[in-house]
CSV table of C-alpha atoms in Angstrom, one decimal:
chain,number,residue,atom,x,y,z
A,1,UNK,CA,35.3,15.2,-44.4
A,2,UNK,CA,39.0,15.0,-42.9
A,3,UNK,CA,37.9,16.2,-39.4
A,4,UNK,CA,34.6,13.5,-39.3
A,5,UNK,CA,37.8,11.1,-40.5
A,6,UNK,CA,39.8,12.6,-37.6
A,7,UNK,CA,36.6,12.4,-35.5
A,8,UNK,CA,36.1,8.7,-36.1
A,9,UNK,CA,39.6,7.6,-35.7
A,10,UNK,CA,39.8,8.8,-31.9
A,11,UNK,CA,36.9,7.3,-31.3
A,12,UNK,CA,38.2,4.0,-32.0
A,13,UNK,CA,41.1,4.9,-30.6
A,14,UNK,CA,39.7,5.4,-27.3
A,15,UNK,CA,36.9,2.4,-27.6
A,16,UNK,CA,40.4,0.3,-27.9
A,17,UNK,CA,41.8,1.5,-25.2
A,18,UNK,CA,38.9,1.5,-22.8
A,19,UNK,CA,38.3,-2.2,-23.7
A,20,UNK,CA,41.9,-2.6,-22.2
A,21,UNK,CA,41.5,-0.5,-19.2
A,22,UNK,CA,38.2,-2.5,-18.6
A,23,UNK,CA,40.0,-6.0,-19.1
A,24,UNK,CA,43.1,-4.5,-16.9
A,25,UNK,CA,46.5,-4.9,-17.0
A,26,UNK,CA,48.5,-7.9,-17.9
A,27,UNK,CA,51.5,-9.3,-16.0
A,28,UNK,CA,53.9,-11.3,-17.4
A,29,UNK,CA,55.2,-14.2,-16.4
A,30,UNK,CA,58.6,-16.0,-18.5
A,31,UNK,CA,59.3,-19.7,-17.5
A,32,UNK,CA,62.4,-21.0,-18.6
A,33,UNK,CA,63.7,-24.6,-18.3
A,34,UNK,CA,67.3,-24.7,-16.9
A,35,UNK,CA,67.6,-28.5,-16.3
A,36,UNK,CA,69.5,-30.7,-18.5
A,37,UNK,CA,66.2,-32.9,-19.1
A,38,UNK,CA,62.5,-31.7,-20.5
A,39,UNK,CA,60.1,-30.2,-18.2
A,40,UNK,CA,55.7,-29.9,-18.8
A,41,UNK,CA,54.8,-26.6,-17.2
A,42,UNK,CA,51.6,-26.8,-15.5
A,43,UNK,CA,49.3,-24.3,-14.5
A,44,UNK,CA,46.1,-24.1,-12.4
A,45,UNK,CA,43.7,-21.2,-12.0
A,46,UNK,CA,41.9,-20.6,-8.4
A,47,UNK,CA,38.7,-20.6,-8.2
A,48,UNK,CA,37.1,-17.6,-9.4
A,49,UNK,CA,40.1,-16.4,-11.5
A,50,UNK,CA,40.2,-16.1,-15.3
A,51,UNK,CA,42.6,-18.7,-16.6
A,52,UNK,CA,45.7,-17.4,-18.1
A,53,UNK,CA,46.8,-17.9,-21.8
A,54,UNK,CA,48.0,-21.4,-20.6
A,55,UNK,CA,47.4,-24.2,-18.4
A,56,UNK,CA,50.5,-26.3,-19.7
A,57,UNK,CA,53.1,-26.7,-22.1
A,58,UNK,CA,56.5,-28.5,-22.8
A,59,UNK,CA,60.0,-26.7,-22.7
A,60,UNK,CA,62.8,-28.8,-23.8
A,61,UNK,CA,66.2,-27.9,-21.8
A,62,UNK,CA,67.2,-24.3,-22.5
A,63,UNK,CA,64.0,-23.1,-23.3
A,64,UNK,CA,61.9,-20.4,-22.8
A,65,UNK,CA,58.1,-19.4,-22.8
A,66,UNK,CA,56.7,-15.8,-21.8
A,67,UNK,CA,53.0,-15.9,-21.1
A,68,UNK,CA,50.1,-13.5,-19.9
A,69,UNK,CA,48.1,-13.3,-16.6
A,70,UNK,CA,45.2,-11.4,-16.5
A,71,UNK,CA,45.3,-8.9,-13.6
A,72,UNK,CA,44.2,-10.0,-10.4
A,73,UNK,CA,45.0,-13.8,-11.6
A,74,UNK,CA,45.7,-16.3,-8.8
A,75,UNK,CA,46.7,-19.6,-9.2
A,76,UNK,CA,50.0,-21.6,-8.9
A,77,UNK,CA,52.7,-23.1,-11.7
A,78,UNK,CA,54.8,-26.2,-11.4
A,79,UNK,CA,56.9,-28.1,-13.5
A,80,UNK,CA,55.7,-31.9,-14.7
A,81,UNK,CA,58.8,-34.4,-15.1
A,82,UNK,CA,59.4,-37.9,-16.5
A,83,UNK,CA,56.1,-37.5,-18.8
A,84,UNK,CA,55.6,-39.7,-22.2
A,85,UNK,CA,52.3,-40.6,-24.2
A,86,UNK,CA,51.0,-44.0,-24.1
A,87,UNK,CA,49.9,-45.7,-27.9
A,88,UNK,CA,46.9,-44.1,-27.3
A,89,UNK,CA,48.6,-40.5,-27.2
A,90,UNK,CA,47.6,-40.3,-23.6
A,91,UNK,CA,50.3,-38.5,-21.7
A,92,UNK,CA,51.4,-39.0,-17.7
A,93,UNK,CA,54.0,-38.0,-15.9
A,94,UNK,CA,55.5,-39.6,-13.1
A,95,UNK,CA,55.9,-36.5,-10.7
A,96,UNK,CA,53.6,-33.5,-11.0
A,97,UNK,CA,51.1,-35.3,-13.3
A,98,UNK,CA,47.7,-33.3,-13.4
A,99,UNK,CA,45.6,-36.0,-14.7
A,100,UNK,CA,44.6,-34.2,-18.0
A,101,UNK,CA,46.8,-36.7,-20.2
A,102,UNK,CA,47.4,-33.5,-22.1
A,103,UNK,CA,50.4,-31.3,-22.1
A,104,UNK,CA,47.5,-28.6,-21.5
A,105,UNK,CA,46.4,-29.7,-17.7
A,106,UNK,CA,42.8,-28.1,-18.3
A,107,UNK,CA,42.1,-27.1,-14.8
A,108,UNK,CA,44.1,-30.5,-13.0
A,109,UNK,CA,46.2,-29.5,-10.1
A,110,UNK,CA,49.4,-31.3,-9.6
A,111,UNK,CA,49.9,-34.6,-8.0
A,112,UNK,CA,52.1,-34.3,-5.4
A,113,UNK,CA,55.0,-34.1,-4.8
A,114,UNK,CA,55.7,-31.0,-6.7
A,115,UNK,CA,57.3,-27.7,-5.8
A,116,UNK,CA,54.8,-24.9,-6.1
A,117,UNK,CA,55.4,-21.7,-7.9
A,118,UNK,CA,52.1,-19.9,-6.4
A,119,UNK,CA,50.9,-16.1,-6.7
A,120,UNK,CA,48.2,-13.8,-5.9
A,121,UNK,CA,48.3,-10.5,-8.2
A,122,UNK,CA,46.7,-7.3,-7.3
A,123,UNK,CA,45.9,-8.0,-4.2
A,124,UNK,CA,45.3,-6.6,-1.1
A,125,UNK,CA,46.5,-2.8,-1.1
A,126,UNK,CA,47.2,-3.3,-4.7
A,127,UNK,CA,49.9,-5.5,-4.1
A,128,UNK,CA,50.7,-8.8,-5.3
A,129,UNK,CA,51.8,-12.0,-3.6
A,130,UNK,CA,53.8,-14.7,-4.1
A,131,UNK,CA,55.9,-17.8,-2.4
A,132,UNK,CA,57.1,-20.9,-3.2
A,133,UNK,CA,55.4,-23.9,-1.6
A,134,UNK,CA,57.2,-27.4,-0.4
A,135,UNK,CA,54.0,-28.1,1.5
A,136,UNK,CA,53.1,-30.9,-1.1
A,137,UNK,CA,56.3,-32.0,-1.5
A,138,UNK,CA,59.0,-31.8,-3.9
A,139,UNK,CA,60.3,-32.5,-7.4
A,140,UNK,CA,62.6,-29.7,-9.1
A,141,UNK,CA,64.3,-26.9,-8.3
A,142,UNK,CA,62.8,-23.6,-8.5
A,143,UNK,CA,63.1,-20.0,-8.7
A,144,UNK,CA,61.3,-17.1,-9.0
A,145,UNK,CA,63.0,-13.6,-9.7
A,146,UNK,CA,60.3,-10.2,-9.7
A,147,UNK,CA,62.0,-7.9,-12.3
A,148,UNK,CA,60.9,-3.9,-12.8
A,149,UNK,CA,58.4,-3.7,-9.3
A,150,UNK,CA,58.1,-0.4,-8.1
A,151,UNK,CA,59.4,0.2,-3.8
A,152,UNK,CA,57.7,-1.3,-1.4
A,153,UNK,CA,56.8,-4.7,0.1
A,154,UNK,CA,59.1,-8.1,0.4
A,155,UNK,CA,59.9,-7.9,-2.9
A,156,UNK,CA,62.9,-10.5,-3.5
A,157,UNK,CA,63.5,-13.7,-5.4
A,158,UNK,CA,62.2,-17.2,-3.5
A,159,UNK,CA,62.3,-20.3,-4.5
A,160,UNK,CA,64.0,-24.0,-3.4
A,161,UNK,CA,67.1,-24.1,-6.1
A,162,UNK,CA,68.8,-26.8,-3.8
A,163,UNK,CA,68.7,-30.3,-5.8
A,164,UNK,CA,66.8,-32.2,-2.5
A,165,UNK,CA,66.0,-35.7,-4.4
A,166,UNK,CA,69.2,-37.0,-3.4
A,167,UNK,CA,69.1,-36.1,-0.1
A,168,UNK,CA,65.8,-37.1,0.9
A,169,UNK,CA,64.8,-39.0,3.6
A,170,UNK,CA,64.3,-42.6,2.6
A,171,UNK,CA,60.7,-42.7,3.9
A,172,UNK,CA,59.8,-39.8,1.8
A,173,UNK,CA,61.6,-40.5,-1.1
A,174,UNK,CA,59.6,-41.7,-4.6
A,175,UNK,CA,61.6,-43.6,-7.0
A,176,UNK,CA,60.4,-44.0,-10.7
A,177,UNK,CA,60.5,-47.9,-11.8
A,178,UNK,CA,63.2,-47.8,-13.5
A,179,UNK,CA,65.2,-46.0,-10.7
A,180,UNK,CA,64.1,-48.4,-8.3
A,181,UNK,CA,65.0,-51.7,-10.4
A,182,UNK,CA,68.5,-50.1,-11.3
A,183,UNK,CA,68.9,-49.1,-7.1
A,184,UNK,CA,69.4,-45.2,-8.0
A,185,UNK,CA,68.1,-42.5,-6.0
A,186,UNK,CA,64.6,-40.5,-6.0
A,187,UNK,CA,62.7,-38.4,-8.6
A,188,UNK,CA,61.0,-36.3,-5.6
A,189,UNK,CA,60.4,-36.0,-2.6
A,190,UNK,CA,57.1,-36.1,0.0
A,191,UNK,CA,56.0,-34.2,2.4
A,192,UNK,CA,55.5,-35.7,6.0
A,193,UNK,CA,51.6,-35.7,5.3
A,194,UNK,CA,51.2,-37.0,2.1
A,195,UNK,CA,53.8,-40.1,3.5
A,196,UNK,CA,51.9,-40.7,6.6
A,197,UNK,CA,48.8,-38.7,6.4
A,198,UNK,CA,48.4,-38.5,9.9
A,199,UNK,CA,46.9,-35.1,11.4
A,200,UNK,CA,50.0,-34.0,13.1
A,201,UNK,CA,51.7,-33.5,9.8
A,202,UNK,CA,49.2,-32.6,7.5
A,203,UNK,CA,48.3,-29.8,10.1
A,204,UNK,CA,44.1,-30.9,10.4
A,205,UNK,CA,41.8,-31.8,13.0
A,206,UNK,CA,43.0,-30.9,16.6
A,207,UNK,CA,46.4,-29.8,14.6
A,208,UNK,CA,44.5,-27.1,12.8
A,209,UNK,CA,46.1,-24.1,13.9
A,210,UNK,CA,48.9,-22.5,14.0
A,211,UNK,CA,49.2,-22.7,18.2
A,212,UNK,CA,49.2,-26.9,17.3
A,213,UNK,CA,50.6,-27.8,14.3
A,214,UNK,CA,54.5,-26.8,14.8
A,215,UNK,CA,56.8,-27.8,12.7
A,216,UNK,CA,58.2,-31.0,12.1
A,217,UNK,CA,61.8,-32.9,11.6
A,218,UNK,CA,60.4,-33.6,7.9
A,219,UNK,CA,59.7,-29.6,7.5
A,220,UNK,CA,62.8,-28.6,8.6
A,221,UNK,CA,64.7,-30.9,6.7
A,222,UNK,CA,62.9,-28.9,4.0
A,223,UNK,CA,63.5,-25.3,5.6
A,224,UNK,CA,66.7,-26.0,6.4
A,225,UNK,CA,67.6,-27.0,2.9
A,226,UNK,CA,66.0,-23.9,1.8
A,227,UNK,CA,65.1,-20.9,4.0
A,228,UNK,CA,62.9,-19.4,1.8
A,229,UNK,CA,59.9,-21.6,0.7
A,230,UNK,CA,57.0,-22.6,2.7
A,231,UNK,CA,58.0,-26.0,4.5
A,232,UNK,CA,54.4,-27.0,6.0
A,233,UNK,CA,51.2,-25.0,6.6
A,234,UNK,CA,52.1,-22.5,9.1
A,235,UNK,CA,55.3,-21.4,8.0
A,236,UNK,CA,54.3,-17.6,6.6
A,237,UNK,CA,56.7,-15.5,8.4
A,238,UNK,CA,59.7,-16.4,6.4
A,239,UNK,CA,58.0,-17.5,3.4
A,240,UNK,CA,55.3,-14.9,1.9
A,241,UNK,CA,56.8,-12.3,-0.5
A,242,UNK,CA,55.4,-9.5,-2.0
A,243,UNK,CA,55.6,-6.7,-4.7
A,244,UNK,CA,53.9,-3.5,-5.4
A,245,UNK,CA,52.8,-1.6,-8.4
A,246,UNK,CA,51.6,-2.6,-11.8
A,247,UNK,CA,54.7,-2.9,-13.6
A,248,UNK,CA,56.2,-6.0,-11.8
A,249,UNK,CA,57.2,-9.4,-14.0
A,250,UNK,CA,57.9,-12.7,-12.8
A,251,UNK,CA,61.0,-15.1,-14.1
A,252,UNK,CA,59.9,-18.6,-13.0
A,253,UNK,CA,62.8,-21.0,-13.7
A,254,UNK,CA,63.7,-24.9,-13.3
A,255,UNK,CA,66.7,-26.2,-12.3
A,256,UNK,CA,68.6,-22.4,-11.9
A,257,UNK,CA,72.4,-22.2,-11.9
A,258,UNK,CA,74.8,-20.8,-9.7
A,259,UNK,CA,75.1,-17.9,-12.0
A,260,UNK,CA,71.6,-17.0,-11.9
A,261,UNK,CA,71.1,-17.6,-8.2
A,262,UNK,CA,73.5,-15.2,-7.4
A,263,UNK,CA,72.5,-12.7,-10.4
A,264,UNK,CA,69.1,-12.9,-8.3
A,265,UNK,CA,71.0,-10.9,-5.3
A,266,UNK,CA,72.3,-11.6,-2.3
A,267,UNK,CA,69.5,-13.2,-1.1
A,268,UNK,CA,69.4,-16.6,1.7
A,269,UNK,CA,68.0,-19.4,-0.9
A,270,UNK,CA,70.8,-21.5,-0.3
A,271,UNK,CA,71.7,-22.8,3.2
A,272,UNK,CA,74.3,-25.7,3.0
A,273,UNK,CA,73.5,-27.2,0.1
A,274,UNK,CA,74.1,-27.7,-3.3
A,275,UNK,CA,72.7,-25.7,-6.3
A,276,UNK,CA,71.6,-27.7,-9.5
A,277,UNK,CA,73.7,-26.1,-11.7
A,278,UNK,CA,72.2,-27.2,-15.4
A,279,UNK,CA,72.4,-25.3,-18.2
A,280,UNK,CA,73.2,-22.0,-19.1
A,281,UNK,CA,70.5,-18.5,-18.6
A,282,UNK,CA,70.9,-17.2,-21.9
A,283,UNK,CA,67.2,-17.7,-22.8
A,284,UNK,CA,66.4,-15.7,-19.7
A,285,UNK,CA,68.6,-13.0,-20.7
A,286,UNK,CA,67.3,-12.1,-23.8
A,287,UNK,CA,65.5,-8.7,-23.8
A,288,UNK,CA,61.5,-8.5,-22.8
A,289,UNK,CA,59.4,-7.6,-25.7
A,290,UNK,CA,57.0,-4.6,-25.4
A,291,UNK,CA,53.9,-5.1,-23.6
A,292,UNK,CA,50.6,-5.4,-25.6
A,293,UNK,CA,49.6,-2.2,-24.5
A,294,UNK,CA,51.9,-0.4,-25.4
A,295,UNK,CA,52.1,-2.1,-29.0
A,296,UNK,CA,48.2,-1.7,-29.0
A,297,UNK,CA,48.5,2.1,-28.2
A,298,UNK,CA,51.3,2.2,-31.2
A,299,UNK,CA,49.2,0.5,-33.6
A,300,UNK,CA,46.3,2.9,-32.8
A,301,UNK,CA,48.0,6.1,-32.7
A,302,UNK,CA,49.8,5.3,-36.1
A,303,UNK,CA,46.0,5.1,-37.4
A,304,UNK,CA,45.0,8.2,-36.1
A,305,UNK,CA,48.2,9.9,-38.0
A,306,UNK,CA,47.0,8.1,-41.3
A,307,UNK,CA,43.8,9.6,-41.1
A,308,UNK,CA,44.6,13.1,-39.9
């Protein structure tokens, strides 16, 4: 009877674990809030790809959420600012709204401007790709940090953590109402396409490849500000990143101080400008909890003892 018991637990032991292997590997991405005002975390699936745990949320300043990807998930994350709910309950937002009038954006893509936290994972050659994307426009400051890849590939922090709504160009800037009426600055900040729309900037029609469509004073008033994110459509060279192995995370965070910039390495995200130095990391510091995996293989192993 003990070794059919014995039996029979190793078989569900291994039935778990194959499910898991099946599924694949999670990665894990945290998203903390480093601005001194609230931010809605969105999140939208590509097509094809299995959503992720979430597809929006609400961090108050200081706060942190850690959520799973399933492996190869691609998609892209932004943050949603000046959002309230209507009598009706209905949220908006005024940059970065996805149109769900949800905190969950239910497969809505941002409305831009937004920055654009995007990723590829498990990707070609196993690896997984990431960048930061100013192509439709900009609200926040961003980072992303890769923590625990294995060698190989780009793999370094990116991200625009320069604080651009003050400086941007009048004819790109977007003003909330009440920033208007009160004469105060911007809330984000367009791209050269989405202001004009015209085929030159919005790199379309006979401007459709990289040969045509060079970049522009607009983009490089966003390169310049920072080096590191994509500032129109043709800008891969100095903007595509990459990590390889399975057991890379991702630390996506608004508004990132000085002290965490710099934490991140000595890396060329800031060229001449001014960091948005918010709040304090010590969210982001906290320790990572175990994968699921590994808590699964625990929980199953500490059956298997019970029955032997």
């Amino acid at each position: 009877m003990a070794m059919r018991r014995q039996s029979w637990t190793f078989e569900v032991a291994f039935i778990v674990l194959a499910g898991f292997a099946t599924r694949g590997f999670s990665k894990s991405f945290t998203i903390t809030n480093n601005c001194d005002y609230t931010v809605w975390p969105g999140v939208l699936s590509s097509a094809g790809s299995v959503a992720p745990e979430s597809n929006g949320f609400e961090l108050a300043p200081g706060q942190s959420r850690t959520m799973s990807a399933p492996a190869g998930w691609s998609g892209r994350l932004w943050g949603r600012t000046l959002c309230a709910s209507d009598t009706s309950g209905k949220l908006a937002c005024v940059t970065g709204d996805c149109g769900s009038g949800r905190t969950d954006c239910g497969g809505g893509g941002a409305a831009p401007p937004a920055t654009l936290a995007e990723f590829t994972l498990d990707g070609s050659g196993g690896m997984d790709f990431y960048d930061v994307s100013l192509v439709d426009g900009y609200n926040l400051p961003v980072l992303v940090t890769p923590e625990g890849a294995a060698a190989g590939g780009n793999c370094n922090p990116t991200g625009c953590v320069a604080d651009l709504n003050a400086a941007c160009p009048a004819e790109l800037r977007v003003a909330s109402p009440a920033a208007a009426a009160a004469g105060g600055g911007g809330v984000a900040c367009k791209s050269a396409c989405e202001a004009f729309g015209s085929a030159q900037y919005c790199c379309s029609g006979e401007y459709g490849n990289p040969n045509t469509c060079r970049p522009s004073s607009y983009s490089q008033f966003f390169k310049s500000a920072c080096p590191r994110a994509y500032s129109y459509a043709y800008d891969d060279a100095t903007s595509t990143f990459t990590c390889a192995g399975t057991a890379t995370t991702y630390t996506i965070t608004f508004c990132p101080s000085t002290s965490s910039v710099k934490a991140a390495g000595p890396n060329p995200l800031i060229n001449g400008t001014t960091v948005n130095a918010g709040g304090n990391e010590s969210a982001a510091a906290a320790p990572r909890p175990p994968s699921r995996l590994v808590l699964v293989c625990v929980a199953v192993f500490a059956l298997a003892r019970a029955f032997l």
